[in-house]
Coordinates of C-alpha atoms (C1' of nucleotides) in Angstrom, one line a residue:
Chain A
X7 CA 3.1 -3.7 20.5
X8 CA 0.7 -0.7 20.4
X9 CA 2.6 1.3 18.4
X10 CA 1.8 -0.7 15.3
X11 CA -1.1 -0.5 13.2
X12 CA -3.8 -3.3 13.7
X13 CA -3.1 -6.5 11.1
X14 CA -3.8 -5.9 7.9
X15 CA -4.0 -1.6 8.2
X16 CA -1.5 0.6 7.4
X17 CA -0.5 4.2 8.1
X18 CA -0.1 6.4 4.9
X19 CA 3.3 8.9 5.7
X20 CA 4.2 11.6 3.9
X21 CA 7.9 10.0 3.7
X22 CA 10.2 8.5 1.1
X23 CA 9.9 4.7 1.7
X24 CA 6.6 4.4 3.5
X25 CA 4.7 1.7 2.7
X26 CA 1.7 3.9 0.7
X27 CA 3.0 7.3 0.7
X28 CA 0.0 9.6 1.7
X29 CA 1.5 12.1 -1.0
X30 CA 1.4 9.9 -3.7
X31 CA -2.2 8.8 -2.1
X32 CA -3.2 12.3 -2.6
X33 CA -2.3 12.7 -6.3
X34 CA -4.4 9.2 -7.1
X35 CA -7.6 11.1 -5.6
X36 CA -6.9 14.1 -7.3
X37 CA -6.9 12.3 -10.5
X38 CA -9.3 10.1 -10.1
X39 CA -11.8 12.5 -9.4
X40 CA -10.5 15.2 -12.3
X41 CA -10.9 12.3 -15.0
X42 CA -14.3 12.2 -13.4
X43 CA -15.5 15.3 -13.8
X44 CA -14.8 15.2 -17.2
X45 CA -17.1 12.5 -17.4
X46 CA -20.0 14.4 -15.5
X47 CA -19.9 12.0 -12.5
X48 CA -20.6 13.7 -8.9
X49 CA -19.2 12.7 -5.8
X50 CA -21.3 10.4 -3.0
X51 CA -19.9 10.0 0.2
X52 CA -21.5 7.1 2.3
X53 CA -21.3 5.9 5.9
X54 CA -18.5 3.9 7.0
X55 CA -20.5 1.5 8.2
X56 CA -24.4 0.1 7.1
X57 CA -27.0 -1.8 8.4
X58 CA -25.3 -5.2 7.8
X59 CA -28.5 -6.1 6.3
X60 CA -28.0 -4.1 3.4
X61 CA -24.9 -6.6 2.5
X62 CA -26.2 -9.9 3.2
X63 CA -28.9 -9.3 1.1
X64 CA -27.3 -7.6 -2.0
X65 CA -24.4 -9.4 -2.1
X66 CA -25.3 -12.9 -1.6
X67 CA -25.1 -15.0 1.3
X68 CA -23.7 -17.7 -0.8
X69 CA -20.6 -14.9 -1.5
X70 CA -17.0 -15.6 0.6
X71 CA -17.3 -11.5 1.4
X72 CA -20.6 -12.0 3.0
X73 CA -20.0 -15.3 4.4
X74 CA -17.1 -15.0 6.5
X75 CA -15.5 -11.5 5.5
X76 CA -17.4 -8.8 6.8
X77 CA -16.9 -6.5 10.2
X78 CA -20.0 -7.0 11.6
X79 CA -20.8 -5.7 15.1
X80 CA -23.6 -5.4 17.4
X81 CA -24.1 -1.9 18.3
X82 CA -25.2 -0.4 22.0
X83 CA -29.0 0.0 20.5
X84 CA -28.8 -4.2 19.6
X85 CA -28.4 -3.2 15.8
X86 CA -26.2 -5.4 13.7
X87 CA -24.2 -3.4 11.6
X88 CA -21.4 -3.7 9.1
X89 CA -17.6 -1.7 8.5
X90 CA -18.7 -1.2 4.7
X91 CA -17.0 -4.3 2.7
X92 CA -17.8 -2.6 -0.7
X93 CA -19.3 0.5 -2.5
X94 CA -22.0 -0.1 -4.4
X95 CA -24.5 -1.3 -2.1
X96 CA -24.0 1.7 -0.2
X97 CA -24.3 4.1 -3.2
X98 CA -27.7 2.0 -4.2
X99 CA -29.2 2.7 -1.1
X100 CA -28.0 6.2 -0.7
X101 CA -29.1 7.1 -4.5
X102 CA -32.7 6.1 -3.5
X103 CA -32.5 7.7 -0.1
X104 CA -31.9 11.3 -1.7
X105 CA -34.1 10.1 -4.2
X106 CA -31.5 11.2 -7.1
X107 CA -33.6 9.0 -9.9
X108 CA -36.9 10.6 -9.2
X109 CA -36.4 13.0 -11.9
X110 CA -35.8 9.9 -14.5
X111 CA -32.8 10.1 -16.8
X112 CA -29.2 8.7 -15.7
X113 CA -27.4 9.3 -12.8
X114 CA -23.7 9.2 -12.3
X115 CA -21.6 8.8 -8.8
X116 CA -18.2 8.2 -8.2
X117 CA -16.8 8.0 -4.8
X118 CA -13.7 7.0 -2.7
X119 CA -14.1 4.7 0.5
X120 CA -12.5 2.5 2.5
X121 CA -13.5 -1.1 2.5
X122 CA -13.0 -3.4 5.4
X123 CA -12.9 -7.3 4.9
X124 CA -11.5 -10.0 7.4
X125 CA -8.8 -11.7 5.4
X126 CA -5.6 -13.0 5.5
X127 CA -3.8 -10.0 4.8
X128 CA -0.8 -10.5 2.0
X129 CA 0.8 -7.6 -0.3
X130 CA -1.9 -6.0 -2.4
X131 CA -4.8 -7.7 0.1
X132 CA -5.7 -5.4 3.3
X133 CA -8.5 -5.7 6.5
X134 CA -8.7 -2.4 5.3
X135 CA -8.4 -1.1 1.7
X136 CA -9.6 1.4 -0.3
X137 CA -11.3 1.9 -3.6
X138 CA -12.5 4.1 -5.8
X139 CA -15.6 3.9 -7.5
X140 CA -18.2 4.5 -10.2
X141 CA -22.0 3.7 -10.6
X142 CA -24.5 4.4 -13.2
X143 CA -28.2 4.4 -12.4
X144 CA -30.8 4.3 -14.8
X145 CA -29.5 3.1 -18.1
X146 CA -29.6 -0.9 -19.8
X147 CA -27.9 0.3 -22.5
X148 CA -24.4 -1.0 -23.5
X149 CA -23.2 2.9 -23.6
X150 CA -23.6 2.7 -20.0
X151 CA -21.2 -0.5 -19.4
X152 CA -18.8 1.0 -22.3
X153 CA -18.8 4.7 -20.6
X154 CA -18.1 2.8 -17.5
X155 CA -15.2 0.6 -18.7
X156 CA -13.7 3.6 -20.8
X157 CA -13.9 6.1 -17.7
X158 CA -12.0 3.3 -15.7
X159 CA -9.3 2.6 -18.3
X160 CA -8.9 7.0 -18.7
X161 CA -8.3 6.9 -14.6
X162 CA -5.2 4.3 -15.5
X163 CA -3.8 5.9 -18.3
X164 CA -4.1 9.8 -16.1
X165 CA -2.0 8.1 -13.6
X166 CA 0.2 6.3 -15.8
X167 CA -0.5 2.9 -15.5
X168 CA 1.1 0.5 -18.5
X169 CA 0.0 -3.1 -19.3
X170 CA -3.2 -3.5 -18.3
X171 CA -6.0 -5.8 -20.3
X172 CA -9.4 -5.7 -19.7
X173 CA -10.7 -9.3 -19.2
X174 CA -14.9 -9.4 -19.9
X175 CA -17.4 -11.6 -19.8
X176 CA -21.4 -11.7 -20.0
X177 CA -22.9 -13.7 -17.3
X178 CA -26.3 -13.3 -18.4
X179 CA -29.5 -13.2 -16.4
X180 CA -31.1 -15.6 -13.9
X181 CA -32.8 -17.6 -16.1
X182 CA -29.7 -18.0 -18.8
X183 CA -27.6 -18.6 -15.9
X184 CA -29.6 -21.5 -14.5
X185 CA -29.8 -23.1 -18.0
X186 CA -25.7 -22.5 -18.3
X187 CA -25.6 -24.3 -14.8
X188 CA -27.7 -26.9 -15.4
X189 CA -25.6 -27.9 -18.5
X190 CA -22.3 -27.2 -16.3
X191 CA -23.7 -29.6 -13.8
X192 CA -24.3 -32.7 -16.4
X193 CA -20.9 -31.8 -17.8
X194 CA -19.2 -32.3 -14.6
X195 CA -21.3 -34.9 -13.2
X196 CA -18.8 -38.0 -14.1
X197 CA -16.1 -36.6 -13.4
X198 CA -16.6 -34.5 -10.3
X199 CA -16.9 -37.9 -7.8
X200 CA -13.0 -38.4 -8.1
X201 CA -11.9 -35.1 -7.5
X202 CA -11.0 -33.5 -4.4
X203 CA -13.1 -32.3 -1.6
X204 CA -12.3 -28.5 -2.6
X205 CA -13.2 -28.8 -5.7
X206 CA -16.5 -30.8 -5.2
X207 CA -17.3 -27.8 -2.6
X208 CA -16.7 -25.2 -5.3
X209 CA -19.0 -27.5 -8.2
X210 CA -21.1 -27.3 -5.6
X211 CA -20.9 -23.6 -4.1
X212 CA -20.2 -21.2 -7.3
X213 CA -19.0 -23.4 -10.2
X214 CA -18.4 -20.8 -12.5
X215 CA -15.0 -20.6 -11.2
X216 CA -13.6 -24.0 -11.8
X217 CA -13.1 -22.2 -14.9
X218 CA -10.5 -20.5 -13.0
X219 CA -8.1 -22.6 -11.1
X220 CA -4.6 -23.2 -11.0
X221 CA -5.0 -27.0 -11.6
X222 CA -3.7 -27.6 -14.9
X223 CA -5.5 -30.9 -14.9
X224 CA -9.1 -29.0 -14.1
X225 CA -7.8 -26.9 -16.6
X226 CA -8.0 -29.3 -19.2
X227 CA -11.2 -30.9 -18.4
X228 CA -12.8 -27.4 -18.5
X229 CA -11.6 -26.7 -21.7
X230 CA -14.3 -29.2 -22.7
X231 CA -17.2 -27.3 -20.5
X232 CA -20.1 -25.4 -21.7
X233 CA -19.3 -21.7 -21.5
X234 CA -21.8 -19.0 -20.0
X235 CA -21.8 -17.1 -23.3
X236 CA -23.0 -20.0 -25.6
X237 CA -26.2 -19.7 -22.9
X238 CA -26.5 -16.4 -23.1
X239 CA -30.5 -14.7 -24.1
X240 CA -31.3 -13.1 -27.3
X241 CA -31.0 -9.2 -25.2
X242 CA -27.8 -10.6 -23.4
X243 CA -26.3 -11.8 -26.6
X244 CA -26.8 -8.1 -28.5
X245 CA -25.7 -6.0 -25.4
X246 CA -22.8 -7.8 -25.5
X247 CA -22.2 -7.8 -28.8
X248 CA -22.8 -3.8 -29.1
X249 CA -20.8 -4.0 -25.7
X250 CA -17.7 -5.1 -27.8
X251 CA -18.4 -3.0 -30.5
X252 CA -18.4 0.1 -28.6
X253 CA -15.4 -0.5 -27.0
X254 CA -13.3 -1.2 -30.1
X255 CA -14.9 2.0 -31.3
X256 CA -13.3 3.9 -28.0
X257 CA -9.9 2.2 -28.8
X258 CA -10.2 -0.1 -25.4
X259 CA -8.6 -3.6 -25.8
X260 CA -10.3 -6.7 -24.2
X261 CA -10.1 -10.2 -23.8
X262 CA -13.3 -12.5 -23.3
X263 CA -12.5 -14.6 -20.5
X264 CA -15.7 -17.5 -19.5
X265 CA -13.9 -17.4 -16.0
X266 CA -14.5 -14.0 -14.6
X267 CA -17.8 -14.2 -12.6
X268 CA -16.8 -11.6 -9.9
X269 CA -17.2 -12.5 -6.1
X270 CA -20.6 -10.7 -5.7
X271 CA -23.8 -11.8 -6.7
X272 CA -25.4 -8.7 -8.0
X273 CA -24.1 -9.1 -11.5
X274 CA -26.5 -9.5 -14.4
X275 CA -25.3 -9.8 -18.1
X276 CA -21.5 -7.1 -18.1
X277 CA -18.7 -8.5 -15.9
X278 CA -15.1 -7.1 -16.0
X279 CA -11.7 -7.3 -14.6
X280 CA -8.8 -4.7 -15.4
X281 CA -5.4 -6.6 -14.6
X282 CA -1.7 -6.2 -14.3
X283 CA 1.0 -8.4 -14.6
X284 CA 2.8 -6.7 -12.3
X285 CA 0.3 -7.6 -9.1
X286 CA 1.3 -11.2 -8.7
X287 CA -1.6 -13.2 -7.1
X288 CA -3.2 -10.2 -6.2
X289 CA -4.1 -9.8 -10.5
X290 CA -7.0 -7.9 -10.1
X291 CA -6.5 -3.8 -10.5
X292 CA -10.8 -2.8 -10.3
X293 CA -13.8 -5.1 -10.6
X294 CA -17.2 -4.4 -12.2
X295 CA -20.3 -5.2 -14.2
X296 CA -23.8 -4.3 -14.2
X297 CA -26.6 -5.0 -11.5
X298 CA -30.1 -4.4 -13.4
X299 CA -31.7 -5.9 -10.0
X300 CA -29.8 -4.5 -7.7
X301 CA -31.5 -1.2 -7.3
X302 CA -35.3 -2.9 -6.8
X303 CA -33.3 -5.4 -4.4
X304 CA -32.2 -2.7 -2.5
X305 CA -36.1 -1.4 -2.2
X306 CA -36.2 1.0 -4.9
X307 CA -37.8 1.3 -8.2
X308 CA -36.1 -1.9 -11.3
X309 CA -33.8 0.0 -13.0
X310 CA -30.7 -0.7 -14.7
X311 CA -27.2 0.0 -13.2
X312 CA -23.6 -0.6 -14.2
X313 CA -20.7 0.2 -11.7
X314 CA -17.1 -0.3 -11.0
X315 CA -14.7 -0.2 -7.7
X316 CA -11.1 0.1 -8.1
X317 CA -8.3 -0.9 -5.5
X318 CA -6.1 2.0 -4.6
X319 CA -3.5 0.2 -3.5
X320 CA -3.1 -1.8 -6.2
X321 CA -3.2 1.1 -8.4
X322 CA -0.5 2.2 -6.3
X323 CA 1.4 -0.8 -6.0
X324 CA 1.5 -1.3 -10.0
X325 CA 2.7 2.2 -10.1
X326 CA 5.6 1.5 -7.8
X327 CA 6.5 -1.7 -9.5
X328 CA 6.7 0.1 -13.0
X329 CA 9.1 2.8 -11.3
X330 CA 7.0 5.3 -11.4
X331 CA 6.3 6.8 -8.5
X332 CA 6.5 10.3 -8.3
X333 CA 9.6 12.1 -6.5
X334 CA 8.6 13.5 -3.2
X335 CA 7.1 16.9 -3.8
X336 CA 9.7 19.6 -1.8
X337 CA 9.1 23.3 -0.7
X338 CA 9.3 26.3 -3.6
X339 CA 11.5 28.2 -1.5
X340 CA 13.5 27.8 2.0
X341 CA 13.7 31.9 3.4
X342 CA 17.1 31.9 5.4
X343 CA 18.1 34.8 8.0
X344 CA 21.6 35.0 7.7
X345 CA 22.1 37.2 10.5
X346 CA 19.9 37.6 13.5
X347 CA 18.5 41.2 12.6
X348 CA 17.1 39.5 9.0
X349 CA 14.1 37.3 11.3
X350 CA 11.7 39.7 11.4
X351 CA 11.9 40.4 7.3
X352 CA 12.3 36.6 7.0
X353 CA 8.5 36.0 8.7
X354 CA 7.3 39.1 6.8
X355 CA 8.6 37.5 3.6
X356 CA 7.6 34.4 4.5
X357 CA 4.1 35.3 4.9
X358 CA 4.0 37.2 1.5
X359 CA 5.1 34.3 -0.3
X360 CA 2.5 32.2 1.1
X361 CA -0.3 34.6 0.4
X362 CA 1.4 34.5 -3.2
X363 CA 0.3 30.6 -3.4
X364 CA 3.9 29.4 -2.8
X365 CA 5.1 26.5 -0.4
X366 CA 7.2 28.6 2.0
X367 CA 8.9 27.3 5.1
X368 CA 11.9 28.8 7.6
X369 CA 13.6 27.2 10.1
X370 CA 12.2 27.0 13.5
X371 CA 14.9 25.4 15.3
X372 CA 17.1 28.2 15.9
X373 CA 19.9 27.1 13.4
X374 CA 22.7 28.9 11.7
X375 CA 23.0 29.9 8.3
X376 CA 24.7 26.2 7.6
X377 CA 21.9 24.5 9.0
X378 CA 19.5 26.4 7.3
X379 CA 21.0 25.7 4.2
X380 CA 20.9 22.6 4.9
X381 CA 17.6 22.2 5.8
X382 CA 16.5 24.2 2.5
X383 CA 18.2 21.1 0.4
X384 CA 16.5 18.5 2.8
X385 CA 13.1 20.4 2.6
X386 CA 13.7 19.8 -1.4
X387 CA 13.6 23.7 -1.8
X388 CA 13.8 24.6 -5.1
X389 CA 15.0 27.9 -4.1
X390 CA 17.1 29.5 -0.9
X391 CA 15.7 33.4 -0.3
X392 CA 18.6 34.4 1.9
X393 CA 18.3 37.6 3.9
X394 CA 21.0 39.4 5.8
X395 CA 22.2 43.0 6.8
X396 CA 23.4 43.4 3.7
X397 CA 20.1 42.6 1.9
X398 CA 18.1 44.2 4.2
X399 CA 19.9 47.6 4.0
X400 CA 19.3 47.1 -0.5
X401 CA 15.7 46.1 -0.1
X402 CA 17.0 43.1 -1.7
X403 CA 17.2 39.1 -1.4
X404 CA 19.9 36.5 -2.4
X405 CA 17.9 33.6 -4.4
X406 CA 19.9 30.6 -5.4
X407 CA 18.8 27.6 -7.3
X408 CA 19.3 24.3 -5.1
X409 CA 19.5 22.1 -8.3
X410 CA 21.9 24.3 -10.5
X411 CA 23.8 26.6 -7.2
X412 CA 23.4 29.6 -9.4
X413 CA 22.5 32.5 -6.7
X414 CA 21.6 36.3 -7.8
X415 CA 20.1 39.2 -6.1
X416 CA 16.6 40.2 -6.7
X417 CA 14.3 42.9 -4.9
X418 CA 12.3 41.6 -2.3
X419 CA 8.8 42.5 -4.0
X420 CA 10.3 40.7 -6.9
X421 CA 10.7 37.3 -5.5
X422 CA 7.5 35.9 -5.7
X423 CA 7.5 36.1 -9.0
X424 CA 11.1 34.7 -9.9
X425 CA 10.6 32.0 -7.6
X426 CA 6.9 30.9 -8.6
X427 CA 7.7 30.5 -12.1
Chain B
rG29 C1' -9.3 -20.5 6.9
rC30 C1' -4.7 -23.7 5.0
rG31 C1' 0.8 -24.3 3.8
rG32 C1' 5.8 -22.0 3.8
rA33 C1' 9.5 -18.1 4.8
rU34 C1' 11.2 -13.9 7.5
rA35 C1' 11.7 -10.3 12.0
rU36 C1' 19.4 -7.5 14.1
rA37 C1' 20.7 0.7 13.9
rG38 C1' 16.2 5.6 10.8
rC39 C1' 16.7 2.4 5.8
rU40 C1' 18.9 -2.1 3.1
rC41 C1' 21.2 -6.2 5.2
rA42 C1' 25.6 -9.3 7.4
rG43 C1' 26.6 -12.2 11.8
rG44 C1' 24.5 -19.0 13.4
rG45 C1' 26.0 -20.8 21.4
rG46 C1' 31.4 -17.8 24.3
rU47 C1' 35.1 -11.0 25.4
rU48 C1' 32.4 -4.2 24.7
rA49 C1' 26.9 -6.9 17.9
rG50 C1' 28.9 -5.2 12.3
rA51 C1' 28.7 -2.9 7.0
rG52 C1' 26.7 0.4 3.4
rC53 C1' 23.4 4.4 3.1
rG54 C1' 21.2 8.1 6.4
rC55 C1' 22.0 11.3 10.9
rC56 C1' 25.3 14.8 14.0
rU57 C1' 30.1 17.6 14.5
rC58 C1' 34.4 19.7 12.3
rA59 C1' 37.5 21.3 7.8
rC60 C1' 33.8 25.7 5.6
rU61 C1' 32.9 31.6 11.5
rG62 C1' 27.0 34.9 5.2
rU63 C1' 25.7 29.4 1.8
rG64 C1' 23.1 23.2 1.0
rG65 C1' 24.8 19.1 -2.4
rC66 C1' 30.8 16.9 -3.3
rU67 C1' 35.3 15.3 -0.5
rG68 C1' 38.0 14.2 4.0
rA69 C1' 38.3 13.4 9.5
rG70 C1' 35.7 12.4 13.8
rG71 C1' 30.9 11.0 16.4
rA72 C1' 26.0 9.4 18.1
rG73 C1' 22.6 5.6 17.5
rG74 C1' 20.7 -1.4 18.8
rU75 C1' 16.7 -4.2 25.9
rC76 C1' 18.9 -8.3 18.1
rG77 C1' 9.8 -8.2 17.2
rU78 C1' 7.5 -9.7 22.1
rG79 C1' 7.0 -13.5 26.2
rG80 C1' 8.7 -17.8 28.2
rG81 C1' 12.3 -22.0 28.2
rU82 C1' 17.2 -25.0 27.5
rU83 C1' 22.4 -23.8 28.9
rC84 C1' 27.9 -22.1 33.1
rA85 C1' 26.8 -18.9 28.7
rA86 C1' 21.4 -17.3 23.9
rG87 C1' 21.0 -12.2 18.8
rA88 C1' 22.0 -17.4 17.6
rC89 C1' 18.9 -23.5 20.0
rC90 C1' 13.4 -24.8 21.6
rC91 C1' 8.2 -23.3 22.5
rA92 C1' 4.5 -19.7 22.3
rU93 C1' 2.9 -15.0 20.5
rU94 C1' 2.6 -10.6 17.2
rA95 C1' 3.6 -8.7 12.5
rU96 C1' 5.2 -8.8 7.4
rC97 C1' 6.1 -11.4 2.8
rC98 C1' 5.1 -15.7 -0.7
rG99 C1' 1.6 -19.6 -2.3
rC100 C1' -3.6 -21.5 -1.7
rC101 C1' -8.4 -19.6 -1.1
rC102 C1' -10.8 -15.1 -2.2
rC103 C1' -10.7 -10.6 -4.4
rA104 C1' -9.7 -4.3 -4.5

RNA sequence: GCGGAUAUAGCUCAGGGGUUAGAGCGCCUCACUGUGGCUGAGGAGGUCGUGGGUUCAAGACCCAUUAUCCGCCCCA
C-alpha cells in the first residue's frame, strides 16, 4: 500500500478529523515559541540526523534508546550516522560548535525537532515524533532547573492544558548514585533470586526503576528500599532543597516521586516528568533534568546544563481528550460574482483584501451564485462580499454575516474595514 | 521485542457462508433561475486492508502479510 505513511509516521492535514491536524500543529509552535521569547530563549535548529556517535556516547549505551532504538545508517562515505532520537545532544554539540558559551554567562535555546526511535508504535508513541525543547548552558544553580520547569509548565497553561503534576526527583551525582546502588543492591539481594527473569534483568540493567513497575507485589517490597534522595550529597541535598523552594515560590505544584530516573543517562542531581491523566500508558507529557557533564562529555568546556524536551503529540493528544481543540480556522470573507460582468471587480477586490491582511478566497470552479454561496459557508467564511450589476453600477458590495444571515450594503473601499474587524 | 483486539462508503459503524452489501452523517441535483445554513424529494459513491487457500458458493471460514488500537516494555 504506498499510499500510506510508513509505520509509525503520520501525515499532519489541514482537515477536521485528521489524525494531528497540521493547523492545530501550527498554533502549538506558535505558542511554544511566543512563551519562549518571553523567557529570552533563542531558537537552534540542528541536523536531522548526527554522527551516531554523538548518541552512543551521551546517552548511554546501557539506555533502551541507544541500545536498540535508534535509526542508524551507514552513509555512501562509510560514516555511521543517526535520524536524531533526541534534542539535547544535538543542541550540546551545536552550542559548542558556534561557540555560544565563549563569552561566559548563560545561554538559553529552545528548538522544535523531530525525533525518530524504532518502537512499537501505539497511540501517543511514534517512529517519528516530535518535541519541543529547552536547554540551559552555563548555570548549576537551582534558578536554572526552576526557570526551566516554570517555562515548561507556562507552555501548558498558553495552550490550555489542565491536570497536569509535575513529578521530581534528585538523582544525584556519580558517586551518590553508586553509594544509593550499592545499598539498592544489598537490599534486593535476598529477594531478587526468586523473581522473574525480567525483573532480575532490570536489578541488573537500571534498577532504579523497579521503583516503577506495575507489579503490585514489587511494589510492596520496594516500599521497603533505600531511596536515591536519602543518598543524596551535601550540594545535591541543598539544590534540591532550594529546587523546591523556588518552585513553591513560582506557584508550580510537585510531587517527589524516588521512581522517575528518565531513560537517558546524562542526568545528574534535577530529574522531572510533567504528566497527564489523560495519556493512558503513554503518562509522560515532557521529560527533563540537568546534565552538569554533559557538555565536557560532548568535548566542550564542564559546565552546568539543565534542559527539557516535550512531546507534541502528546501535548496535542491531551488537548483533544479535554475537548479542546480549536475549531478549524475558516476564511474572513468569501467574494462572490453574482453575475458574470462582476469577475473582474471580484479579482480586483479580492486582491485588495488580501493586501489589507485578510484571508480572501473566490471560487475557481466556475460555479453559480448557489454554489458560491455555498462554498463561502464550507470555506467557514465569516463574511459573503457579493458583487453583481447592480453593485457594480453603486460602487457598492452586499456583505452578509454567515453566522447571523444579516446582509447590508457597504462601499467597496469600505469593506476591508467592516469585514476585518 | 512480547501478548491481545480490530480493518466494510469521505467519516462513524451494522451485516457472520447463498440473489444486485446496509444505516446515520457528509457529498451531488432539484424545490430556491442574485444568496449558504434549515426542511422535503431524488441521486452518486464500496475490487468489504492486501495476497493466498477452503468451498458448488467467501465480506463472512483458514493461513500469511500490512496498518491501527489496547496492555507489557520503553518513553516524548
Amino acid at each position: 500500500m504506498i499510499t500510506q505513511a510508513p509505520r509509525g509516521t503520520y501525515d499532519a492535514t489541514p482537515n477536521e478529523n485528521a489524525t494531528f491536524r497540521s493547523d492545530v500543529l501550527h498554533r502549538l509552535e506558535d505558542h511554544f515559541f511566543a512563551v519562549m521569547a518571553r523567557y529570552g530563549y533563542g531558537e537552534v535548529r540542528t541536523p536531522m540526523f548526527e554522527h551516531t556517535e554523538l548518541f552512543s556516547r551521551t546517552s548511554g549505551d546501557t539506555s533502551e534508546v541507544v541500545n536498540k532504538q535508534m535509526y542508524s545508517f551507514t552513509d555512501k562515505g562509510d560514516r555511521s550516522v543517526t535520524l536524531k532520537p533526541e534534542g539535547t545532544a544535538p543542541a550540546v554539540r551545536a552550542y559548542l560548535d558556534a561557540k555560544l558559551g565563549a563569552q561566559g554567562g548563560v545561554t538559553r535555546l529552545c528548538y522544535q525537532t523531530a525525533i525518530f526511535r524504532y518502537e512499537r508504535p501505539q497511540k501517543g508513541r511514534y517512529r517519528q515524533a516530535h518535541q519541543f525543547g529547552l536547554e540551559l548552558f552555563g548555570s548549576g544553580q537551582p534558578d536554572a532547573d526552576a526557570e526551566i520547569i516554570e517555562a515548561t509548565i507556562e507552555f501548558y497553561r498558553a495552550i490550555g492544558l489542565r491536570d497536569t503534576v509535575v513529578l521530581l526527583n534528585c538523582i544525584g551525582r556519580a558517586e551518590s548514585r553508586a553509594r544509593f546502588r550499592e545499598a539498592l543492591a544489598t537490599y534486593l539481594a535476598p529477594w531478587l533470586p526468586d523473581q522473574s527473569e525480567e525483573i532480575k534483568m532490570l536489578a541488573d540493567r537500571n534498577p532504579l526503576r523497579l521503583f516503577d513497575q506495575k507489579d503490585p507485589k514489587v511494589n510492596e517490597f520496594m516500599a521497603g528500599a533505600p531511596v536515591v534522595t536519602d543518598h543524596l550529597e551535601d550540594a545535591s541535598r541543598a539544590h534540591f532543597d532550594t529546587l523546591q523552594a523556588l518552585l513553591t515560590e513560582a506557584g508550580v505544584g510537585y510531587e517527589l516521586r524516588p521512581e522517575i530516573v528518565r531513560g537517558l543517562d546524562y542526568y545528574t542531581d534535577t530529574v522531572f516528568e510533567v504528566h497527564s491523566t489523560l495519556l493512558g500508558a503513554q503518562g509522560a507529557l515532557c521529560g527533563g533534568g540537568r546534565y552538569d557533564n554533559l557538555v565536557k562529555e560532548v568535548g566542550g568546556p564542564a559546565t552546568p546544563g539543565v534542559g527539557v524536551g516535550m512531546g507534541v503529540e502528546r501535548a496535542y493528544i491531551v488537548l483533544e481528550a479535554q475537548g479542546d481543540l480549536p475549531p478549524m480556522p475558516g476564511l474572513n470573507a468569501f467574494v462572490v460574482a453574482a453575475t458574470e460582468d462582476a469577475w473582474p471587480t471580484v479579482r480586483t477586490l479580492c486582491r485588495a483584501l488580501r493586501k489589507a491582511g485578510l484571508s480572501v478566497q473566490y471560487d475557481v470552479e466556475g460555479k453559480n451564485l448557489k454554489g458560491q454561496m455555498k462554498q463561502a459557508d464550507r470555506m467557514r467564511a465569516q463574511w459573503a462580499v457579493i458583487l453583481g450589476t447592480d453593485e457594480l453600477a453603486a460602487g457598492q458590495a452586499t456583505i452578509k454575516n454567515l453566522a447571523t444571515g444579516e446582509q447590508r450594503q457597504v462601499p467597496q473601499s469600505d469593506i476591508a474595514a467592516t469585514v476585518g474587524a
